[in-house]
Coordinates of C-alpha atoms in Angstrom, one line a residue:
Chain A
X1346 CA 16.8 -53.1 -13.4
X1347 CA 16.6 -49.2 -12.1
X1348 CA 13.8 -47.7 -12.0
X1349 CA 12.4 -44.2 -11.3
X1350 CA 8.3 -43.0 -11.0
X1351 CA 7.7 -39.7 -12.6
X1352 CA 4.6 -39.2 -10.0
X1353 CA 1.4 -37.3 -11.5
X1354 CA 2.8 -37.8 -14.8
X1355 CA 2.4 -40.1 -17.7
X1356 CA 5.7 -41.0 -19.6
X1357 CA 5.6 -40.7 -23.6
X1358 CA 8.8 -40.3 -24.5
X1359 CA 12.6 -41.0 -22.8
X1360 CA 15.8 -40.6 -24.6
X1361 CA 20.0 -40.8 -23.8
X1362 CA 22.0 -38.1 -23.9
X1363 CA 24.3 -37.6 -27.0
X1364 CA 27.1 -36.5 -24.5
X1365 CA 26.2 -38.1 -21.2
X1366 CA 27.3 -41.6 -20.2
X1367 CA 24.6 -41.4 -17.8
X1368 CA 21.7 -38.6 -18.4
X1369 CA 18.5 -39.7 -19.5
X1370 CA 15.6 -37.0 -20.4
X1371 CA 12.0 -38.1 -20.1
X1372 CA 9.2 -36.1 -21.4
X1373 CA 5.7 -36.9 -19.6
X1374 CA 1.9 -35.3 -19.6
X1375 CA -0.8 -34.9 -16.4
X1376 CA -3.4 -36.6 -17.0
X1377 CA -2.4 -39.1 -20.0
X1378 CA -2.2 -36.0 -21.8
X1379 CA -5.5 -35.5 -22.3
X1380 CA -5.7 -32.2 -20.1
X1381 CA -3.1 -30.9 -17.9
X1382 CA 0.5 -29.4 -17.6
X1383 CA 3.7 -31.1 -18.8
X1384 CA 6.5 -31.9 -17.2
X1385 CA 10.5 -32.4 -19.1
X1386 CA 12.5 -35.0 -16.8
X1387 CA 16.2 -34.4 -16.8
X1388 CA 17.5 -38.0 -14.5
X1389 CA 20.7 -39.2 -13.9
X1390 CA 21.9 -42.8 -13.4
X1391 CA 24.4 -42.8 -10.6
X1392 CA 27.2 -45.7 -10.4
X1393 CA 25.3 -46.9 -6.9
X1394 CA 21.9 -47.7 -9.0
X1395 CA 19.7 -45.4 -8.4
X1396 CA 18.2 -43.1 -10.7
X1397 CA 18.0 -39.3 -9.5
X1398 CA 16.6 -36.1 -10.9
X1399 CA 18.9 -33.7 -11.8
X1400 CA 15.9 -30.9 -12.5
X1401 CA 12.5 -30.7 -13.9
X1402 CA 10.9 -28.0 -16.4
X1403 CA 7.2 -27.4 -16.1
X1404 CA 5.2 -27.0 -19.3
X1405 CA 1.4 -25.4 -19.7
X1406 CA 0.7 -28.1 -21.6
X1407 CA 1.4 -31.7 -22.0
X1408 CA 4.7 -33.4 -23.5
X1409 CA 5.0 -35.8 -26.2
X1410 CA 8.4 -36.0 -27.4
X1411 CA 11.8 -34.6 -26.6
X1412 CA 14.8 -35.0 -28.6
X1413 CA 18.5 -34.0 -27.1
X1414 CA 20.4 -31.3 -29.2
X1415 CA 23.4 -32.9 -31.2
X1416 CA 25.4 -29.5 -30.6
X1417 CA 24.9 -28.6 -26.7
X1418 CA 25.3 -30.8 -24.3
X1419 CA 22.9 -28.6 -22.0
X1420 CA 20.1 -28.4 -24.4
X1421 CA 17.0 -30.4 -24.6
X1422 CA 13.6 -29.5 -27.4
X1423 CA 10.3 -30.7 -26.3
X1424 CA 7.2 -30.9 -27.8
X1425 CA 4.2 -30.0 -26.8
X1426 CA 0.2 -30.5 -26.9
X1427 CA -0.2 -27.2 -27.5
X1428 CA 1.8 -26.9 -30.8
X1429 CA 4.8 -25.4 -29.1
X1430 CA 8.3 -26.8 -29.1
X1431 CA 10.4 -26.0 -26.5
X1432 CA 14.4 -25.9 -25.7
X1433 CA 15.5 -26.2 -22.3
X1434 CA 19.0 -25.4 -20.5
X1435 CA 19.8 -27.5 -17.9
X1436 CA 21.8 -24.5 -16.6
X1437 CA 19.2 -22.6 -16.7
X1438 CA 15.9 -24.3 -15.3
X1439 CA 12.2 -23.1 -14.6
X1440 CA 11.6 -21.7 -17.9
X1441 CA 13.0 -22.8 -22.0
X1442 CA 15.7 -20.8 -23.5
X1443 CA 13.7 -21.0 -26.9
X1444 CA 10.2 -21.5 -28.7
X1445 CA 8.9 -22.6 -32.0
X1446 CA 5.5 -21.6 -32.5
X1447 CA 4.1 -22.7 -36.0
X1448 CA 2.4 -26.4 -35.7
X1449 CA -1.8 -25.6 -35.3
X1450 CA -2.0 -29.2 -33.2
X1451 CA -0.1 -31.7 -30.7
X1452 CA 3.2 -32.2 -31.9
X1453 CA 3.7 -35.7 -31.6
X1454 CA 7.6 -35.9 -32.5
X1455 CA 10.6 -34.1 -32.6
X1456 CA 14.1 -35.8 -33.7
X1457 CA 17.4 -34.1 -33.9
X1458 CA 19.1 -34.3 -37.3
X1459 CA 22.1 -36.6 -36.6
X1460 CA 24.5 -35.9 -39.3
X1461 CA 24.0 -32.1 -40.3
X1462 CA 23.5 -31.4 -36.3
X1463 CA 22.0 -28.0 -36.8
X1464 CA 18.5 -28.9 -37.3
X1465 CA 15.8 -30.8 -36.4
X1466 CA 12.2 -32.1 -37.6
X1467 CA 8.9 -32.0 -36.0
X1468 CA 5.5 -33.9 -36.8
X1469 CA 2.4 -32.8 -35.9
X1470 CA -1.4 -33.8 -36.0
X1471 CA -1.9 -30.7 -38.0
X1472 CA -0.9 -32.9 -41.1
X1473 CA 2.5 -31.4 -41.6
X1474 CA 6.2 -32.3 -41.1
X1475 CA 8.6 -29.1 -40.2
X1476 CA 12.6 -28.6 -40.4
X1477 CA 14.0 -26.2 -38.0
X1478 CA 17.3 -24.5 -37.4
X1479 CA 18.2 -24.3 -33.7
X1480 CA 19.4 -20.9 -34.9
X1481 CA 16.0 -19.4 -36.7
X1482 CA 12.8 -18.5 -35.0
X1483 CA 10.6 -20.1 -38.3
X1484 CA 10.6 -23.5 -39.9
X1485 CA 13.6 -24.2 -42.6
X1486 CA 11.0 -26.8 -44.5
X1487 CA 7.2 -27.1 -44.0
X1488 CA 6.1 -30.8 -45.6
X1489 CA 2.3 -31.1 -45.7
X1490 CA 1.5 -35.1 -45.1
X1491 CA -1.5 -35.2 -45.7
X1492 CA -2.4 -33.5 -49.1
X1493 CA -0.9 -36.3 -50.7
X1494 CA -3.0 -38.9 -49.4
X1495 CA -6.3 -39.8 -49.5
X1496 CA -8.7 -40.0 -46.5
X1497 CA -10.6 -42.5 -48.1
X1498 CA -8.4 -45.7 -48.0
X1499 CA -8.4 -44.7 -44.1
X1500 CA -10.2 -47.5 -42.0
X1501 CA -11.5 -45.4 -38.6
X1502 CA -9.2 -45.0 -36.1
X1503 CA -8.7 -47.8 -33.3
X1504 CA -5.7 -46.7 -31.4
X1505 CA -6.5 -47.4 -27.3
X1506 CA -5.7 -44.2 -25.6
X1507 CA -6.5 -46.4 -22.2
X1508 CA -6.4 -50.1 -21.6
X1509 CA -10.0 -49.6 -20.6
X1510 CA -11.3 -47.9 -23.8
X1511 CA -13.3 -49.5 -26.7
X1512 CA -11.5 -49.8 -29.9
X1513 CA -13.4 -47.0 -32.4
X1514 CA -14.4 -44.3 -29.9
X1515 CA -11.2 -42.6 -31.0
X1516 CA -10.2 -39.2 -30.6
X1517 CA -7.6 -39.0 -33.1
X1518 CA -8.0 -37.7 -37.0
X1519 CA -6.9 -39.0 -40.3
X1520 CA -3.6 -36.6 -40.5
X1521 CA -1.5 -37.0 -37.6
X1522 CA 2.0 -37.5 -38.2
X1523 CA 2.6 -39.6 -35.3
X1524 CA 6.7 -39.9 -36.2
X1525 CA 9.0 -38.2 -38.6
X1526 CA 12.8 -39.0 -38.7
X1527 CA 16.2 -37.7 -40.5
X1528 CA 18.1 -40.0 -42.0
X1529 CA 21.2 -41.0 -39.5
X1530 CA 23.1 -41.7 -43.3
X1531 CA 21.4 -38.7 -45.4
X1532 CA 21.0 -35.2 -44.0
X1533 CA 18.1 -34.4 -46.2
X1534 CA 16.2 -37.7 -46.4
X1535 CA 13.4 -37.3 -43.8
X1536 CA 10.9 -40.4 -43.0
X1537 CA 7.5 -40.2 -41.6
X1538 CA 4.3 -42.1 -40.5
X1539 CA 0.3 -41.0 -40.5
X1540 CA -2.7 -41.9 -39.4
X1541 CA -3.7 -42.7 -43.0
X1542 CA -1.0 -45.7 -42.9
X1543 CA 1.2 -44.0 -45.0
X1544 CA 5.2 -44.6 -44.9
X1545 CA 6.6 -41.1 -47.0
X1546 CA 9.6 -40.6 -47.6
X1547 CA 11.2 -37.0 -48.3
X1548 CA 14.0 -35.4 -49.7
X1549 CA 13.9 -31.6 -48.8
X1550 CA 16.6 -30.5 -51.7
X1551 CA 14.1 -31.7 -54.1
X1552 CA 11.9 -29.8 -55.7
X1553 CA 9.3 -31.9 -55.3
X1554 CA 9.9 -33.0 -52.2
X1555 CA 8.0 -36.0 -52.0
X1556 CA 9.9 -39.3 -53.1
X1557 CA 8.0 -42.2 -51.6
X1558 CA 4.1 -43.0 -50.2
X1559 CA 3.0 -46.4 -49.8
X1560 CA 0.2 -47.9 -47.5
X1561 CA 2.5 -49.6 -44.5
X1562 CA 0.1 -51.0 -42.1
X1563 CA -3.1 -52.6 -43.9
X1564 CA -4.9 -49.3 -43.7
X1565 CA -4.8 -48.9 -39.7
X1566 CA -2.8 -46.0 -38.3
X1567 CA 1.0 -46.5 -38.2
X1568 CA 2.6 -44.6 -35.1
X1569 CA 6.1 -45.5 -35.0
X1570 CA 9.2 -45.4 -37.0
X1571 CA 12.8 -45.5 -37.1
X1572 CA 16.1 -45.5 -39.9
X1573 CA 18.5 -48.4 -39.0
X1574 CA 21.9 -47.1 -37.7
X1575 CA 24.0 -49.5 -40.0
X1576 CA 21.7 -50.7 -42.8
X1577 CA 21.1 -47.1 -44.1
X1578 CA 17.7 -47.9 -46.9
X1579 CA 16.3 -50.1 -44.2
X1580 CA 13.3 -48.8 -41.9
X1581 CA 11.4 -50.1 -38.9
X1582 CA 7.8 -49.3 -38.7
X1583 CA 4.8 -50.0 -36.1
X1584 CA 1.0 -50.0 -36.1
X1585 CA -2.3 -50.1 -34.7
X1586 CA -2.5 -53.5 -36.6
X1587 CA 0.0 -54.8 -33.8
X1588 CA 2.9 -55.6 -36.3
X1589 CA 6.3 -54.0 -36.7
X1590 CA 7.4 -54.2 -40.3
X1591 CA 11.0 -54.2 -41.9
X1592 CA 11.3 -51.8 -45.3
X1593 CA 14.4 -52.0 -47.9
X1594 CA 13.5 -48.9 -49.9
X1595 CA 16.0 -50.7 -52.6
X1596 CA 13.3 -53.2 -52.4
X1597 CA 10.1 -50.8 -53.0
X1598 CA 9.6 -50.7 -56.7
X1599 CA 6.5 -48.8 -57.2
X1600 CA 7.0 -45.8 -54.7
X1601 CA 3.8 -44.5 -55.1
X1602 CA 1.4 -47.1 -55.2
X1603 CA -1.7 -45.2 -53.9
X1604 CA -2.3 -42.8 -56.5
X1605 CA -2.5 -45.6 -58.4
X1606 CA -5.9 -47.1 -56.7
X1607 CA -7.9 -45.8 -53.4
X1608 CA -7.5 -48.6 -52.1
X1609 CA -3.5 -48.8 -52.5
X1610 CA -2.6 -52.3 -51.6
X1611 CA 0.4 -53.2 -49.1
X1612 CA 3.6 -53.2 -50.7
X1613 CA 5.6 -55.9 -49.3
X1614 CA 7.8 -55.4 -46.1
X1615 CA 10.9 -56.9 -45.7
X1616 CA 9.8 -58.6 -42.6
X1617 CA 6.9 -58.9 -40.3
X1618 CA 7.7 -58.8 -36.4
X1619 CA 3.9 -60.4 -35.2
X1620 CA 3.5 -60.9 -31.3
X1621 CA 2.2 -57.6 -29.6
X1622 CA -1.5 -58.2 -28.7
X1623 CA -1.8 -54.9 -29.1
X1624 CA -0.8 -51.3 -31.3
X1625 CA 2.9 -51.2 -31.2
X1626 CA 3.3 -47.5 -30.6
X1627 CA 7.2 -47.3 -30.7
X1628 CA 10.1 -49.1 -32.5
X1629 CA 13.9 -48.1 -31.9
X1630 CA 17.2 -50.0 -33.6
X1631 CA 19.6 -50.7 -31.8
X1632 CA 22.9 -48.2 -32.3
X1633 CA 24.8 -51.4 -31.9
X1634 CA 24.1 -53.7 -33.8
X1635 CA 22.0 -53.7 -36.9
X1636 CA 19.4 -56.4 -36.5
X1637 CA 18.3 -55.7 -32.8
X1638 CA 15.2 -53.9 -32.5
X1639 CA 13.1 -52.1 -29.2
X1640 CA 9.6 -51.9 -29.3
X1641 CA 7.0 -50.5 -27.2
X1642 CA 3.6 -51.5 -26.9
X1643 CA 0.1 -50.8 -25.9
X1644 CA 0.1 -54.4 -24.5
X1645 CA 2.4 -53.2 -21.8
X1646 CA 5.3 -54.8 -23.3
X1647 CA 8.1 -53.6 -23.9
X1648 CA 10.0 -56.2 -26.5
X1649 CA 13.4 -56.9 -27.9
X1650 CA 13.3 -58.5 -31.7
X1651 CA 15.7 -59.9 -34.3
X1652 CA 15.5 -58.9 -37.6
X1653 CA 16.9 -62.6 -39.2
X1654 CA 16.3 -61.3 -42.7
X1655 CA 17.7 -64.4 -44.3
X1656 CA 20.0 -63.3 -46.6
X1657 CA 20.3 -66.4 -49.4
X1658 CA 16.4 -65.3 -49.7
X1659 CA 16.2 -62.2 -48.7
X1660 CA 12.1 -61.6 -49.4
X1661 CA 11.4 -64.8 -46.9
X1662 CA 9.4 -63.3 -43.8
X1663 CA 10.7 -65.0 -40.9
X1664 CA 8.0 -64.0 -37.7
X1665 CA 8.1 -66.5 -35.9
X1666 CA 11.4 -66.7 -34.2
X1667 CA 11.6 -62.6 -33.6
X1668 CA 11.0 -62.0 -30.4
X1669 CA 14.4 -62.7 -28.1
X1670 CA 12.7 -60.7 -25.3
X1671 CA 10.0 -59.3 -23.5
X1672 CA 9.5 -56.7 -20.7
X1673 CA 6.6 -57.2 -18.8
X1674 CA 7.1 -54.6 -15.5
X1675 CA 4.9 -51.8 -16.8
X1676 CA 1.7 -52.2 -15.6
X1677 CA 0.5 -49.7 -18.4
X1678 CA 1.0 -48.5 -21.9
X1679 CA 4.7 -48.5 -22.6
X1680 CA 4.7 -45.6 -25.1
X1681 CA 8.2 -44.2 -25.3
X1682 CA 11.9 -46.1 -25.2
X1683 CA 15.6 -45.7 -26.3
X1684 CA 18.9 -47.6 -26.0
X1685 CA 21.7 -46.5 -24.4
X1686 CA 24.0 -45.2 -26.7
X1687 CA 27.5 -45.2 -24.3
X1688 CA 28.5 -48.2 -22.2
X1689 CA 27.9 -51.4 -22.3
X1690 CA 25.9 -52.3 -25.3
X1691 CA 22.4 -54.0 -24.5
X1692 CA 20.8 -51.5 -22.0
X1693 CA 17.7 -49.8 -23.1
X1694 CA 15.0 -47.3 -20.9
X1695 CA 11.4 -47.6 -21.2
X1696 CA 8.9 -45.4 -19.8
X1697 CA 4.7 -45.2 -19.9
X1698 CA 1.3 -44.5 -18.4
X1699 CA 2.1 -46.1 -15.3
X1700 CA 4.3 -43.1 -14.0
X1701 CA 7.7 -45.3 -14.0
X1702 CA 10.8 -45.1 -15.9
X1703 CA 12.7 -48.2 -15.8
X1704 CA 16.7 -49.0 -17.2
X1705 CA 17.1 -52.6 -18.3
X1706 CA 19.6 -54.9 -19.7
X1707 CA 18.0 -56.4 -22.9
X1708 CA 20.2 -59.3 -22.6
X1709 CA 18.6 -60.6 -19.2
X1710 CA 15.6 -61.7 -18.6
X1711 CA 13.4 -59.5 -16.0
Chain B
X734 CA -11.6 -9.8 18.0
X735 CA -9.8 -12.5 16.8
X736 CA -13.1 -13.7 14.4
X737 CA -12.2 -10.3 12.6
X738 CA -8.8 -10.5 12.7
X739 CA -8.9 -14.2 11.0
X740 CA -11.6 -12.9 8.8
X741 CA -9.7 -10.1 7.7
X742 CA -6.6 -12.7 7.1
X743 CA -8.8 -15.1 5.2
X744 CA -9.6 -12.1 3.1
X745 CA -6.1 -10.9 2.5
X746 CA -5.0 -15.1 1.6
X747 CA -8.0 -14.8 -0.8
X748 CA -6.9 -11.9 -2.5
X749 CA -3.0 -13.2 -2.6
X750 CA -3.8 -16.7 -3.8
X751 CA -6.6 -15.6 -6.4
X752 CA -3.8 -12.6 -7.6
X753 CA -3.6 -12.4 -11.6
X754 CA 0.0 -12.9 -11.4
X755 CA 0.8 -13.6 -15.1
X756 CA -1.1 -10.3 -16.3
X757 CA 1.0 -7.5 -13.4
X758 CA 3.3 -6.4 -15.9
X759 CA 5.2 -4.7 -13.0
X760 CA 5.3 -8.4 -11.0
X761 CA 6.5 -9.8 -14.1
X762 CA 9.1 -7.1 -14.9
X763 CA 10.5 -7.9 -11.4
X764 CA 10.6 -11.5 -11.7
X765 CA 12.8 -11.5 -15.1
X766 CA 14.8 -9.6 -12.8
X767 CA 15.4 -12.0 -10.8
X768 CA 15.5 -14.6 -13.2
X769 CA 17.9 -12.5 -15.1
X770 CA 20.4 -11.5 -11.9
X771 CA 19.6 -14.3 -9.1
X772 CA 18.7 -17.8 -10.8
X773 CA 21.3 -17.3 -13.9
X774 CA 24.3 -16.8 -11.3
X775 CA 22.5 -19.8 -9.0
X776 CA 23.2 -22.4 -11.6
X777 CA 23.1 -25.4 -8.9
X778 CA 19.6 -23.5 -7.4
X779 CA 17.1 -26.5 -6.7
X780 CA 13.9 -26.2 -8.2
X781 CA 12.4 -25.9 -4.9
X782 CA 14.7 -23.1 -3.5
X783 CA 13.5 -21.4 -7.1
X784 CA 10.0 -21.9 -6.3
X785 CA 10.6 -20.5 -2.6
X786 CA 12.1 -17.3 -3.7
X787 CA 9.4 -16.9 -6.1
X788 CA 6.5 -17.4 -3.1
X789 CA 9.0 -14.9 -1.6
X790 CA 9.1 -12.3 -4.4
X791 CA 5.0 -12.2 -4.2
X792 CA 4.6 -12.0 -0.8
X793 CA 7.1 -8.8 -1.0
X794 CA 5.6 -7.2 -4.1
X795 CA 2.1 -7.8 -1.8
X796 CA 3.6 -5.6 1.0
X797 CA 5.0 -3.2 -1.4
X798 CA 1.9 -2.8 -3.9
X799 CA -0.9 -3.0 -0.6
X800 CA 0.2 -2.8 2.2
X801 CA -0.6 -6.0 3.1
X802 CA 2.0 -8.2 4.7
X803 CA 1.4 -12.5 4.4
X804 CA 2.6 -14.6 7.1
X805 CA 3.8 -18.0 4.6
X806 CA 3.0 -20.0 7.7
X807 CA -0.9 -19.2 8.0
X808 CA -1.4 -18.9 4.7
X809 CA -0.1 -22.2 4.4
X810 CA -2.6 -23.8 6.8
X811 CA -5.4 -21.1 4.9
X812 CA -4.6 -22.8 1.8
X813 CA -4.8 -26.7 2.5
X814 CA -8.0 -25.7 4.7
X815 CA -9.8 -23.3 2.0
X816 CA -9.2 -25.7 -0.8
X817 CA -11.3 -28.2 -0.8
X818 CA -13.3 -29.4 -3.9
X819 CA -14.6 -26.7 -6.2
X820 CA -11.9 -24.2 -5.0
X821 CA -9.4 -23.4 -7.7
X822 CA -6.4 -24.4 -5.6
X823 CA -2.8 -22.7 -8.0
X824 CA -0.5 -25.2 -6.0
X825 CA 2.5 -23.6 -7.1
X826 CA 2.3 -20.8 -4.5
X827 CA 1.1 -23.2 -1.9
X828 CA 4.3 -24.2 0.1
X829 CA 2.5 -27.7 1.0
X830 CA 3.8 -28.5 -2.4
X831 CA 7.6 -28.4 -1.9
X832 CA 9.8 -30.0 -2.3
X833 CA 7.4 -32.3 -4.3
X834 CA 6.3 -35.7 -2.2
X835 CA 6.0 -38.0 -4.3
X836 CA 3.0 -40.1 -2.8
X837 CA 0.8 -36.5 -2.9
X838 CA 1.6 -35.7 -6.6
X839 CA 0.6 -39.4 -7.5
X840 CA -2.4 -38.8 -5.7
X841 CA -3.6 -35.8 -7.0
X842 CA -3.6 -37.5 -10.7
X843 CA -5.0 -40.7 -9.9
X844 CA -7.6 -39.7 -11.7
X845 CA -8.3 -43.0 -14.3
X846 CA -9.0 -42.6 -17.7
X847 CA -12.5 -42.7 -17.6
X848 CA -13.1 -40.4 -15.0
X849 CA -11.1 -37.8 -16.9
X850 CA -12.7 -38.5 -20.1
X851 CA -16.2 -37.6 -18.5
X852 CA -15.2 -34.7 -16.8
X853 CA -13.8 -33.0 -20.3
X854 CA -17.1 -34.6 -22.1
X855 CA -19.2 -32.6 -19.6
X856 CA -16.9 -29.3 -19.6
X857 CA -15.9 -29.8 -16.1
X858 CA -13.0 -28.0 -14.9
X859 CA -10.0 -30.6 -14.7
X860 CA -8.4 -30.5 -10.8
X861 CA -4.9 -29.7 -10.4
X862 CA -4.1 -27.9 -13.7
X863 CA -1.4 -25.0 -13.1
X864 CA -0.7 -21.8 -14.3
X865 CA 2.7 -21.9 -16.0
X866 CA 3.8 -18.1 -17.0
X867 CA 5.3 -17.9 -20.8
X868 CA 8.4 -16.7 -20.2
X869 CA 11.5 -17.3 -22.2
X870 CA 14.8 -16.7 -21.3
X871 CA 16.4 -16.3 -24.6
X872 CA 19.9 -14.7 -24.2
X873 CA 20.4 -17.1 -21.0
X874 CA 21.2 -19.7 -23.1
X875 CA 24.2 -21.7 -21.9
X876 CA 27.4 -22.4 -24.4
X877 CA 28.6 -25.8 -25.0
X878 CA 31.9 -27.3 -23.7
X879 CA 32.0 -30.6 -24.9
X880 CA 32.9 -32.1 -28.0
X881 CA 30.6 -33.8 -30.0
X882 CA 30.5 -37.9 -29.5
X883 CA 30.7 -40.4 -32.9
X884 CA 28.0 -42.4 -32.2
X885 CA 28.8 -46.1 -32.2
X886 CA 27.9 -46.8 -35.6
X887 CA 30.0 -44.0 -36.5
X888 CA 32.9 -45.9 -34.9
X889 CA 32.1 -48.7 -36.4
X890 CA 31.9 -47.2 -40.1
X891 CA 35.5 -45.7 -39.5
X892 CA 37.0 -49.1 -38.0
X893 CA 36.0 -50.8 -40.9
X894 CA 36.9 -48.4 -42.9
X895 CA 40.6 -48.4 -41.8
X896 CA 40.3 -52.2 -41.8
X897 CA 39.6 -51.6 -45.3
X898 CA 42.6 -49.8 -46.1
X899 CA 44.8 -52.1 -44.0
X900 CA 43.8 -54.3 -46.5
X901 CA 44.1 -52.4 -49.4
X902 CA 47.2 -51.8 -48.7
X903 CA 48.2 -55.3 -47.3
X904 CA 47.4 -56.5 -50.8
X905 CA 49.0 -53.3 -52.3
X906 CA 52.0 -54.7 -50.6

């Protein structure tokens, strides 16, 4: 285990360079990003073990997310509370190379497009989901989340910002995207998750580009979300209701379930990954294997599960025997982690409220 | 004597540290300049060398602009002595700050939760928050020499792939 403290800062978000065997980019907020600067981590494991900082990019305003650029090595986007997104040089340092100026609130993700490489998506808690060109100064695509549910079916909020808070005095609204993500398999297909539970699913050739909405996690805010690397109509997706849940979109008949009833009922997940005591904020497959899963949780866990999806009865939930491991060395909120996409497979990176970064082997137990 | 002379002083670090920085279009012009000529050519340039040169470039434009030269040293000592609670301290000219100990910045936001929470509820100022100028350094942008990496699914997709045609053909065969 290597670890690193990101002092003054809270991690949200850390992620492995697309061209590094060994870089690691961690995007943190002062003051649990409630108030405060930002600061963009560029780190670097060295073969001796320790973890060093290569250089550090000041922000006005708190970081959320960061996602490495698929076509430069040197660049890294960040985004920010104050509704900027930002692309650093690591050649260049101090100040970005680029801004995007268009989302009206915290953008809460940012994810390089994998296949077509020349774009990314945002989400934001302005409600709306945006496609950018690393080349072009405005959004490609602007995808409005929230017009196409209904605030009703909403139960209020619960999310803990602090392990110290009472569930309800939230400070969050009904149309945060907390997580939008292209398709590793499709260069259109864009997945995201609100605060109104909802699991959408986009194509941006279409006209209409909504092709999917259904109500993922009983009602309660659903914050993370990620496309399987090798199963490409399978999804991951985490929630305040402390479950992680499988999707086959093969397997979603009805696609749009809500506008059928206010209170849209559940369609049925795959699995159901139940342990977390509390929200799991962040969920990551593996880019080795396609049943191994990283979450990251409000419980201060940080957890390792297999999807057994049985496959001589494939709609069987199996929960119980998920969980093949557990991280327990944050001593707050893990909120952001990846895998390690060169090497050895197994390794992942966590990092959270506690100020540390920490590089583990998933297949050892810590 | 020396009461005015430090009194003087005092007024000259008060001045410097409260200086609108980010709206002297003339500072600003001058530090894209160096941006543009010095940091670009520095690439290997620690973040704390940046930051000196910066302190540097203000105490220069100071002496240029009024007349007035800083001695880093004492207005050093001014600051960590002025600052004290209710003072707007702007750390990044402080040289106190660098190269960034680690126990002092944990310190400085060991604010919990809770604390925070009440000071934004009652409008307080939150401690410690710094000014960072918008710049953008557009045409600085570096160019990429590496190829692009198949990710290991990627791999994966293609080795089966080929097994697949070993096969076909195998049984072609």
């Amino acid at each position: 285990m290597l670890k690193f403290r990101t002092s003054g800062y809270s991690g949200f978000s850390v992620k492995y360079s697309s061209f590094f065997d060994n870089k690691i980019a961690v995007a943190t907020s002062a003051n649990y990003g409630l108030a405060g600067n930002g600061r963009l981590y560029i780190l670097s494991i060295n073969p001796n073990g320790q973890i060093t900082q290569d250089i550090y990019f000041d922000t006005q305003d708190g970081l959320f997310d960061l996602s490495w650029s698929e076509i430069n090595e040197n660049h890294v986007a960040a985004s920010s509370g104050d509704g900027t997104i930002k692309l650093f040089d690591l050649h260049v340092g101090t100040y970005p190379v680029a801004v995007w100026n268009e989302h009206h609130k915290e953008v809460f993700s940012i994810n390089w497009n994998l296949t077509d490489k020349s774009s990314f998506v945002s989400s934001s808690w302005d409600g709306t989901i945006k496609v950018w060109s690393a080349n072009r100064k405005q959004s490609l695509v602007n995808l409005s989340s929230s017009s196409s549910t209904f605030a009703p079916t909403t139960k209020p909020s619960s999310v803990p910002l602090s392990k110290s808070q009472k569930p309800g005095s939230n400070l969050t609204n009904t149309q945060c995207v907390y997580q939008a993500k292209v398709s590793p398999h499709a260069p259109n297909l864009i997945a995201s998750v609100n605060a109104s539970s909802r699991l959408q699913l986009w194509d941006v050739r279409s006209a209409r580009p909504l092709q999917m909405d259904i109500l993922c996690h009983n009602g309660l805010e659903a914050l993370g979300l990620d496309w399987n690397k090798y199963r490409s109509t399978v999804l991951a997706t985490s929630g305040v209701d402390k479950t992680i849940r499988v999707w086959d979109l093969r397997m979603i008949t009805n696609k749009f379930p809500a506008s059928h009833s206010l209170n849209g009922s559940n369609s049925a997940p795959q699995n159901e990954m139940v342990g977390n005591q509390l929200p799991v904020r962040n969920v990551t497959w593996s880019p080795h294997s396609s049943n191994k899963l990283l979450s990251c949780g409000y419980d201060m866990t940080a957890r390792i599960w297999d999807d057994v999806t049985d496959k001589r009865a494939p709609r069987t939930i199996n929960n119980s025997t998920g969980c093949i491991n557990s991280f327990n060395n944050h001593k707050e909120f893990v909120i952001g982690g990846d895998w390690s996409l060169w090497g050895e497979p197994g390794w992942v990176v966590t990092t959270g409220w506690d100020e540390m970064v920490y590089v583990w082997n998933s297949n050892r137990r810590y | 004597m020396k009461t005015t002379e430090s009194a003087d002083s005092n007024q000259v670090f008060e001045k410097f540290h409260h200086y609108d920085w980010e709206n002297d279009l003339v500072y600003q012009a001058g530090l894209k300049n160096i941006y543009n000529s010095y940091f670009k050519a520095n690439t290997s340039m620690t973040p704390a060398k940046k930051q000196q040169i910066i302190t540097n470039s203000k105490v220069f434009y100071f002496k240029k602009t009024f007349d007035v030269q800083i001695d880093l040293g004492q207005y050093g000592r001014w600051v960590q002595e002025s600052c004290s609670p209710g003072f707007s301290n702007t750390p990044e000219i402080s040289l106190e700050h660098q190269p960034q100990p680690q126990q002092e910045q944990g310190e400085q936001s060991s604010l919990s939760y809770d604390e925070l929470v009440e000071l934004i509820v009652a409008g307080k100022e939150i401690p410690g928050i710094r000014k960072i100028p918008n710049i953008v350094l557009e045409d600085q942008a570096s160019r990429s020499v590496l190829s692009q990496r198949r990710k290991p699914w990627e791999i994966k997709d293609d080795d089966e792939k080929e097994k697949e045609i070993e096969i076909e053909i195998s049984s072609a065969v």
